[in-house]
CSV table of C-alpha atoms in Angstrom, one decimal:
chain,number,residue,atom,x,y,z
A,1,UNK,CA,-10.3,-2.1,-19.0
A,2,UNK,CA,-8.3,0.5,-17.0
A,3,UNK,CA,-6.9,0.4,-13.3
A,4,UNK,CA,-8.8,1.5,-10.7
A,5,UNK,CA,-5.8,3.7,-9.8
A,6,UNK,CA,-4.1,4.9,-13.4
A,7,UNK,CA,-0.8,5.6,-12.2
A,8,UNK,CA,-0.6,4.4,-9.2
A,9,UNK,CA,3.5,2.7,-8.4
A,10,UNK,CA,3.4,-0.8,-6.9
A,11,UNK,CA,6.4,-2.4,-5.2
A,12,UNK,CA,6.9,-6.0,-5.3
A,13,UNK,CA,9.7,-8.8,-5.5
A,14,UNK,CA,8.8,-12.7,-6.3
A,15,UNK,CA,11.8,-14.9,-4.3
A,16,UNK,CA,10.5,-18.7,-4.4
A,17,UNK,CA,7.2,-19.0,-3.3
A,18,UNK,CA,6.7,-16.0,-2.4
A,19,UNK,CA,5.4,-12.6,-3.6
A,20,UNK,CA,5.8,-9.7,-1.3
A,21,UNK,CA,5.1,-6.1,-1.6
A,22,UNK,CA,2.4,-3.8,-1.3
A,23,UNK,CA,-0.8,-2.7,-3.1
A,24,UNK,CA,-2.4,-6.6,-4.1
A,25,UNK,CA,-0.7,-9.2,-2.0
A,26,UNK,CA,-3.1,-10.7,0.2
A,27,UNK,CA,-1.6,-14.3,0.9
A,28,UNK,CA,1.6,-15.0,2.8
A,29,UNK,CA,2.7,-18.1,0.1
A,30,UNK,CA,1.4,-18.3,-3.4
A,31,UNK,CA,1.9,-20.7,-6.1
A,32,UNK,CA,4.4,-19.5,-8.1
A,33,UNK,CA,5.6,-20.9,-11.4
A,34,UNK,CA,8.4,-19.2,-13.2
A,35,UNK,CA,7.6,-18.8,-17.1
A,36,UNK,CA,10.5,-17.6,-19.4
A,37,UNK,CA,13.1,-15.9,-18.3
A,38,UNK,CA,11.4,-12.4,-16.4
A,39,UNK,CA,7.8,-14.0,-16.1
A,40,UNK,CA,5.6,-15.8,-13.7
A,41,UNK,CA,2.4,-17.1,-12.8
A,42,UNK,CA,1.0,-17.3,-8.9
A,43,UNK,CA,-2.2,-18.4,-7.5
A,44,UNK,CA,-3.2,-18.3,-3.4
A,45,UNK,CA,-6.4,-19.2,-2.2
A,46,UNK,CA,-8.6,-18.4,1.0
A,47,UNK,CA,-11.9,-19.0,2.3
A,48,UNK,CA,-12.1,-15.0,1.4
A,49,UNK,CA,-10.4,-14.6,-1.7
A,50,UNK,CA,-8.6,-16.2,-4.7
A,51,UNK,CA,-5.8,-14.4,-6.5
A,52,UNK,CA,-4.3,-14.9,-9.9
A,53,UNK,CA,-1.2,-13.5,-10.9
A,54,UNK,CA,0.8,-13.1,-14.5
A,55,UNK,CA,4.0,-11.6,-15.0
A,56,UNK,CA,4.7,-11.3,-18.6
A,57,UNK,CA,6.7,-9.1,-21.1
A,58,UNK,CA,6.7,-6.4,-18.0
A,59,UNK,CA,3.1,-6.2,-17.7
A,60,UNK,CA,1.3,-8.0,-14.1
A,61,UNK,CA,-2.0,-8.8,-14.6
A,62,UNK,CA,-3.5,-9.6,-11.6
A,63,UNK,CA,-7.2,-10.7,-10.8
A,64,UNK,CA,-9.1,-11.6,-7.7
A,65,UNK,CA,-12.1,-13.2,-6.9
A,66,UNK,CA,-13.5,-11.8,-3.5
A,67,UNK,CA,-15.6,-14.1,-1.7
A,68,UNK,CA,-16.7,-11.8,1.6
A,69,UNK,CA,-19.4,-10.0,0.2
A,70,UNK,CA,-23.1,-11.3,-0.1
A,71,UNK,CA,-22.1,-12.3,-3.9
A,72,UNK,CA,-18.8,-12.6,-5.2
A,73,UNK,CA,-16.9,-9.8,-7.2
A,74,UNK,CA,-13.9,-10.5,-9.5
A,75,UNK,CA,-11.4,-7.5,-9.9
A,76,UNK,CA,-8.7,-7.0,-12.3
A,77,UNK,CA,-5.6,-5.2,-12.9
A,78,UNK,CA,-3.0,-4.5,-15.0
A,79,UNK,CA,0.6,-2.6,-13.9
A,80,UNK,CA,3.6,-1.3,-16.0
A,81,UNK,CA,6.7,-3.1,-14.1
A,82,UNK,CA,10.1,-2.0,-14.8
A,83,UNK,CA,12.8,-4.2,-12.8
A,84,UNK,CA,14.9,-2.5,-10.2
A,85,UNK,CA,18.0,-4.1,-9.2
């Protein structure tokens, strides 16, 4: 499986409940549970979509089930991160 935009830089920061930043984020508050040290996992659901998230080792995988179109699609992606501070 490969990104639908190889490449492509995504800007995010995770502070509580809450995952901001351009590209994927689609819900206002998300589910997050911290996992290890650097990782999470976060989960927000609408009548229009559900998204999954997993930060691990600096990888975010990310996956959505969209639920607007006459049948639902499931997308996935996976992004590089590097932590800026």
């Amino acid at each position: 499986m490969s990104p639908a935009f190889p490449g492509r830089i995504l800007n995010f920061l995770q502070e509580g409940q809450n995952l901001t930043g351009d590209g994927v984020f689609y819900h206002d508050i998300y589910h997050v549970t911290l996992d290890g040290a650097s990782g999470f996992r976060a989960r927000a659901q609408s009548e229009e979509r559900d998204d999954l998230y997993w930060l691990d080792a600096g990888i975010l995988f990310h996956t959505a089930i969209i639920k607007y179109r006459s049948e639902p699609v499931i997308q996935s992606q996976a992004f590089a991160c590097t932590v800026v501070e």
